[in-house]
Amino acid sequence: MKIRLGIVGLGEVWETRHRPALRALSDRFEVRAICCDVQHLAETAARDFQAVAVDGFRALCARDDIDAVMVLSTNLYGHLPILAACDYGKAIYTAAAMELVDSGEARQLRERVEKSGVAFTAEFPRRIAPATIRLKELIATRLGKPKLLFCHRRSKFPAVTVPNRPVRPAPSLTRELMEQVDWCRYVVGKQPVSVIGVGHLHRPTEAAEDYQMLSLSFSSTEQIGVGPIAQISSSRYMPTSWPEAISFRTPAELQVACERGIAFVDLPASLVWFDEAGRHQESLDDERPIGERLLMNFYRSVTSLVRRGDDLDDTYQALRVVIAAHSSFIQGQRIVLDEMDGTLS
């Protein structure tokens, strides 16, 4: 069975992840139509796949020759393309679910997807990376349960736009934090109980933050500090004109201290871990690329007779934590997630 695709938006990893994966899996997927807010990019990509460039995401979703919709960017459309796909009964693959910014959007999206009954797959590239899969194996066999997690991401300032030159937007700081929260939750294997948030404003008069830090506790409220703790940070305080500074002494993307050892992960395929026997270094570059793994998950979701709702729930849980962290920053206190006032309920 070959799934006929319509693509909405060309995200920041189109050239490096989605385009090569669609080429490699041409026996499973056929691109029929592409819609993008930058017409030049849509026409170029459409010619590449012998597809058509369509004006408007609703027109794309309404096409009879489309079985599923890939939403790869929400630059101007927000979550509306996902709602349109629900209206027309199309299966949904989205790399933009993490771009939700408030609980109202999340609630509306969840209700519409559940009501439509369509297959829904959200991108979780950190989960499916070879290094993460191997880390989970080591936790189960050699390293033991996680105790402390340190997840850091250092980004650069958004690039200055050049007039008349099309650009693809970088992911928001909220999306980066949501992806990191989901990654840590996945490694620990349970939901966090409480969160403390810290932020720094780029300028005192602006709401935009150039640094955010979350401290997630997986302990019960009666035993704070006993269970696993994850410290997550994401920063954008270095301008693009300082490339050497951005790459100087970058920390591991994820460091996990476990009961019987410690591991350092750099995505997608680098893992170094230590136990009583010493240092172990693993390179998993021979594994199938992440883009192909993600699309194969989507293919199985569309062709399966069992409908999954886990991706939606996990996305909402990650957003819930990030919203709570922002509230913690404003209020200056720890937020217990179960006591939030109906956020995503």
Coordinates of C-alpha atoms in Angstrom, one line a residue:
M1 CA 0.0 0.0 0.0
K2 CA 1.3 3.4 -1.0
I3 CA 0.1 6.4 1.0
R4 CA -0.6 9.6 -1.1
L5 CA 0.7 12.7 0.8
G6 CA 0.0 16.4 0.9
I7 CA 2.6 18.5 2.6
V8 CA 1.9 21.7 4.4
G9 CA 4.9 23.9 5.2
L10 CA 8.6 23.1 4.7
G11 CA 10.2 23.2 8.1
E12 CA 13.8 23.8 9.1
V13 CA 14.8 20.2 8.6
W14 CA 13.1 19.6 5.3
E15 CA 16.3 19.2 3.4
T16 CA 18.1 17.1 6.0
R17 CA 15.3 14.9 7.3
H18 CA 12.0 14.8 5.5
R19 CA 13.0 15.1 1.9
P20 CA 15.7 12.4 2.1
A21 CA 13.3 10.1 4.0
L22 CA 10.5 10.5 1.5
R23 CA 12.9 9.7 -1.3
A24 CA 14.2 6.6 0.5
L25 CA 10.6 5.4 1.2
S26 CA 9.2 6.1 -2.2
D27 CA 7.7 2.6 -2.2
R28 CA 5.6 3.5 0.8
F29 CA 4.8 7.2 0.2
E30 CA 3.9 9.3 -2.8
V31 CA 3.9 13.1 -2.6
R32 CA 1.0 14.5 -4.6
A33 CA 0.7 18.2 -3.4
I34 CA 2.7 20.8 -1.5
C35 CA 1.5 24.0 0.2
C36 CA 3.9 26.5 1.7
D37 CA 3.6 30.2 2.7
V38 CA 6.6 30.9 0.6
Q39 CA 5.4 30.1 -2.9
H40 CA 8.9 29.7 -4.4
L41 CA 9.8 27.0 -1.9
A42 CA 6.5 25.1 -2.6
E43 CA 7.1 25.2 -6.3
T44 CA 10.7 24.0 -6.0
A45 CA 9.8 21.1 -3.7
A46 CA 6.8 20.2 -5.9
R47 CA 9.0 19.9 -9.0
D48 CA 11.4 17.7 -7.1
F49 CA 8.6 15.2 -6.4
Q50 CA 6.6 15.7 -9.6
A51 CA 3.8 17.0 -7.5
V52 CA 1.7 20.2 -7.7
A53 CA 2.0 23.4 -5.7
V54 CA -1.3 24.3 -4.1
D55 CA -2.5 27.7 -2.8
G56 CA -3.9 27.2 0.6
F57 CA -3.9 24.3 3.1
R58 CA -7.6 23.8 3.0
A59 CA -7.5 23.3 -0.8
L60 CA -4.7 20.7 -0.3
C61 CA -6.7 18.8 2.4
A62 CA -9.8 18.7 0.2
R63 CA -8.0 16.9 -2.7
D64 CA -9.4 13.5 -3.5
D65 CA -5.9 12.2 -4.4
I66 CA -4.6 12.8 -0.8
D67 CA -4.7 10.1 1.9
A68 CA -2.7 11.9 4.5
V69 CA -1.3 15.3 5.4
M70 CA 2.2 16.1 6.6
V71 CA 2.3 19.4 8.6
L72 CA 5.9 20.3 8.8
S73 CA 5.7 24.0 9.7
T74 CA 3.2 26.3 11.4
N75 CA 4.8 29.5 10.4
L76 CA 1.6 31.5 9.5
Y77 CA -1.1 28.8 9.8
G78 CA -0.8 27.7 13.5
H79 CA -2.7 24.5 14.2
L80 CA -5.4 25.3 11.5
P81 CA -4.0 22.8 8.9
I82 CA -4.4 20.0 11.5
L83 CA -8.0 21.0 12.0
A84 CA -8.6 21.1 8.3
A85 CA -7.1 17.6 7.9
C86 CA -9.6 16.4 10.6
D87 CA -12.5 18.1 8.7
Y88 CA -11.6 16.1 5.5
G89 CA -10.8 12.8 7.3
K90 CA -7.1 12.8 6.4
A91 CA -4.4 11.0 8.4
I92 CA -2.0 13.5 10.1
Y93 CA 1.7 13.5 10.5
T94 CA 3.0 16.6 12.2
A95 CA 6.4 17.9 13.0
A96 CA 4.7 21.0 14.4
A97 CA 2.6 19.6 17.3
M98 CA 5.2 21.0 19.7
E99 CA 4.6 24.5 18.4
L100 CA 1.3 24.8 20.4
V101 CA 1.6 27.8 22.7
D102 CA -1.4 27.6 25.1
S103 CA -3.7 25.1 26.7
G104 CA -6.7 26.4 24.6
E105 CA -5.1 25.4 21.3
A106 CA -4.1 22.0 22.8
R107 CA -7.6 21.3 24.1
Q108 CA -9.2 22.3 20.8
L109 CA -6.8 20.2 18.8
R110 CA -7.2 17.1 21.0
E111 CA -11.0 17.3 20.8
R112 CA -11.1 17.6 17.1
V113 CA -8.6 14.8 16.4
E114 CA -10.4 12.5 18.7
K115 CA -13.8 13.3 17.2
S116 CA -12.5 12.8 13.7
G117 CA -11.0 9.4 14.4
V118 CA -8.1 10.0 12.0
A119 CA -4.6 8.5 12.6
F120 CA -2.4 11.1 14.3
T121 CA 1.4 10.9 14.5
A122 CA 3.6 13.5 16.1
E123 CA 7.3 13.7 15.6
F124 CA 9.4 12.8 18.6
P125 CA 12.9 12.6 17.0
R126 CA 14.8 12.4 20.3
R127 CA 12.9 9.3 21.4
I128 CA 13.5 7.4 18.3
A129 CA 17.2 8.3 17.9
P130 CA 19.6 5.3 18.0
A131 CA 21.5 6.8 21.0
T132 CA 18.2 7.1 23.0
I133 CA 17.1 3.5 22.2
R134 CA 20.5 2.2 23.2
L135 CA 20.4 4.3 26.4
K136 CA 17.1 2.8 27.4
E137 CA 18.6 -0.7 26.8
L138 CA 21.6 0.2 29.1
I139 CA 19.2 1.5 31.8
A140 CA 17.4 -1.8 31.8
T141 CA 20.5 -4.0 31.8
R142 CA 23.7 -2.3 33.0
L143 CA 23.2 1.2 34.4
G144 CA 20.1 0.9 36.5
K145 CA 17.4 3.5 37.1
P146 CA 18.1 7.2 36.4
K147 CA 18.7 9.5 39.3
L148 CA 19.8 12.8 37.8
L149 CA 19.3 14.0 34.2
F150 CA 20.9 17.2 32.7
C151 CA 19.5 18.2 29.3
H152 CA 21.0 21.2 27.7
R153 CA 20.5 22.9 24.4
R154 CA 22.5 26.0 23.2
S155 CA 21.0 27.7 20.2
K156 CA 21.9 30.8 18.3
F157 CA 19.9 34.0 17.8
P158 CA 17.3 33.7 15.0
A159 CA 19.0 34.6 11.8
V160 CA 18.4 38.2 10.6
T161 CA 16.1 38.0 7.6
V162 CA 17.2 39.3 4.2
P163 CA 14.6 41.2 2.1
N164 CA 13.2 39.1 -0.7
R165 CA 15.0 36.0 0.4
P166 CA 12.7 33.1 1.6
V167 CA 13.7 31.6 5.0
R168 CA 12.4 28.8 7.1
P169 CA 11.7 29.7 10.7
A170 CA 13.7 28.2 13.6
P171 CA 11.7 26.3 16.2
S172 CA 10.5 28.4 19.1
L173 CA 12.1 28.2 22.6
T174 CA 8.8 26.7 23.8
R175 CA 9.0 23.9 21.3
E176 CA 12.6 23.2 22.2
L177 CA 11.7 23.0 25.9
M178 CA 8.7 20.7 25.1
E179 CA 10.9 18.3 23.2
Q180 CA 13.4 18.3 26.0
V181 CA 10.7 17.7 28.6
D182 CA 9.3 14.8 26.6
W183 CA 12.8 13.3 26.1
C184 CA 13.6 13.3 29.8
R185 CA 10.1 11.9 30.7
Y186 CA 10.7 9.1 28.1
V187 CA 14.1 8.2 29.5
V188 CA 12.8 8.2 33.1
G189 CA 9.6 6.3 32.1
K190 CA 7.2 8.3 34.1
Q191 CA 5.5 11.7 34.3
P192 CA 7.1 14.5 36.4
V193 CA 5.2 15.6 39.6
S194 CA 6.4 19.2 40.1
V195 CA 8.5 21.8 38.3
I196 CA 10.5 24.9 39.1
G197 CA 11.1 27.4 36.3
V198 CA 13.7 30.1 35.8
G199 CA 14.0 32.5 32.8
H200 CA 15.9 35.5 31.6
L201 CA 14.5 38.2 29.4
H202 CA 16.4 39.3 26.3
R203 CA 15.5 42.8 27.1
P204 CA 13.7 44.0 30.3
T205 CA 11.0 45.6 28.1
E206 CA 10.3 42.5 26.0
A207 CA 8.5 39.3 26.8
A208 CA 10.9 37.1 24.8
E209 CA 13.3 35.1 26.8
D210 CA 16.8 34.1 25.8
Y211 CA 17.3 31.5 28.5
Q212 CA 14.9 29.2 30.3
M213 CA 15.7 26.5 32.8
L214 CA 13.3 23.9 34.2
S215 CA 13.9 21.6 37.2
L216 CA 11.5 18.6 37.0
S217 CA 11.0 16.4 40.1
F218 CA 9.7 12.9 39.6
S219 CA 9.3 12.5 43.4
S220 CA 6.0 12.5 45.2
T221 CA 5.2 15.8 47.0
E222 CA 5.8 14.1 50.3
Q223 CA 9.3 13.1 49.3
I224 CA 10.8 15.9 47.2
G225 CA 14.3 15.1 46.2
V226 CA 14.1 11.3 46.7
G227 CA 13.1 10.3 43.1
P228 CA 14.7 11.3 39.8
I229 CA 15.3 15.0 39.0
A230 CA 15.8 16.5 35.5
Q231 CA 17.4 19.8 34.9
I232 CA 16.5 21.2 31.5
S233 CA 17.8 24.4 29.9
S234 CA 17.5 26.0 26.5
S235 CA 19.3 29.2 25.6
R236 CA 19.5 31.7 22.7
Y237 CA 21.9 34.4 24.0
M238 CA 24.6 34.0 21.3
P239 CA 24.3 35.8 18.0
T240 CA 24.8 34.0 14.7
S241 CA 27.9 36.2 14.1
W242 CA 29.7 34.2 16.9
P243 CA 29.9 30.7 15.4
E244 CA 33.1 29.8 17.3
A245 CA 31.5 30.8 20.6
I246 CA 28.3 28.8 19.9
S247 CA 30.3 25.6 19.4
F248 CA 32.9 26.2 22.2
R249 CA 32.8 23.5 24.9
T250 CA 29.2 22.5 24.2
P251 CA 27.8 20.2 26.9
A252 CA 26.4 16.8 26.1
E253 CA 22.8 17.0 25.0
L254 CA 21.8 14.6 27.7
Q255 CA 23.7 13.4 30.8
V256 CA 22.1 10.7 32.9
A257 CA 23.4 9.6 36.3
C258 CA 22.0 6.2 37.1
E259 CA 22.2 3.7 40.0
R260 CA 25.3 1.9 38.6
G261 CA 26.8 4.3 36.1
I262 CA 26.6 7.5 34.0
A263 CA 25.9 8.1 30.4
F264 CA 26.5 11.0 28.0
V265 CA 24.3 11.3 24.9
D266 CA 24.8 13.4 21.7
L267 CA 22.1 12.9 19.1
P268 CA 21.5 11.1 17.0
A269 CA 24.0 8.3 17.4
S270 CA 26.8 9.1 19.9
L271 CA 26.8 7.5 23.4
V272 CA 29.5 7.3 26.0
W273 CA 28.9 5.6 29.3
F274 CA 30.9 4.7 32.4
D275 CA 30.5 1.9 35.0
E276 CA 32.8 0.0 37.3
A277 CA 34.5 -1.5 34.3
G278 CA 35.4 1.9 33.0
R279 CA 34.6 3.9 29.8
H280 CA 32.5 2.5 26.9
Q281 CA 32.0 4.5 23.7
E282 CA 29.4 3.5 21.1
S283 CA 28.8 5.0 17.7
L284 CA 25.5 3.9 16.1
D285 CA 25.9 5.7 12.7
D286 CA 25.0 2.5 10.8
E287 CA 21.4 2.7 12.0
R288 CA 18.5 3.8 9.7
P289 CA 18.2 7.6 9.6
I290 CA 15.8 9.2 12.0
G291 CA 13.6 10.6 9.2
E292 CA 13.0 7.1 7.9
R293 CA 12.2 5.8 11.3
L294 CA 9.7 8.5 11.9
L295 CA 7.9 8.0 8.6
M296 CA 7.8 4.2 9.1
N297 CA 6.1 4.8 12.4
F298 CA 3.6 7.0 10.6
Y299 CA 3.1 4.3 7.9
R300 CA 2.3 1.7 10.5
S301 CA -0.1 4.1 12.3
V302 CA -2.0 4.8 9.1
T303 CA -2.2 1.1 8.0
S304 CA -2.9 -0.3 11.4
L305 CA -6.4 -1.3 12.5
V306 CA -5.7 0.0 16.0
R307 CA -5.9 3.8 16.5
R308 CA -3.3 5.3 18.8
G309 CA -3.8 8.4 20.9
D310 CA -0.5 8.4 22.8
D311 CA 1.2 11.1 20.7
L312 CA -1.5 13.7 21.4
D313 CA -1.4 12.9 25.2
D314 CA 2.4 13.1 25.3
T315 CA 2.4 16.4 23.4
Y316 CA -0.1 17.9 25.9
Q317 CA 1.8 16.7 28.9
A318 CA 5.0 18.3 27.6
L319 CA 3.1 21.6 27.0
R320 CA 1.5 21.4 30.4
V321 CA 5.0 21.2 32.1
V322 CA 6.3 24.1 30.1
I323 CA 3.3 26.3 31.0
A324 CA 3.7 25.3 34.6
A325 CA 7.4 26.2 34.5
H326 CA 6.5 29.7 33.2
S327 CA 4.0 30.1 36.0
S328 CA 6.7 29.0 38.5
F329 CA 9.1 31.7 37.1
I330 CA 6.4 34.4 37.5
Q331 CA 5.3 33.3 40.9
G332 CA 8.7 32.4 42.3
Q333 CA 7.6 29.0 43.6
R334 CA 7.4 25.3 42.8
I335 CA 4.3 24.2 40.8
V336 CA 2.8 20.8 41.6
L337 CA 1.4 19.6 38.2
D338 CA -1.6 17.8 39.6
E339 CA -2.7 21.0 41.3
M340 CA -2.7 23.1 38.1
D341 CA -6.1 24.8 37.5
G342 CA -7.4 22.7 34.6
T343 CA -4.5 23.3 32.2
L344 CA -5.2 20.7 29.4
S345 CA -8.0 18.9 31.3

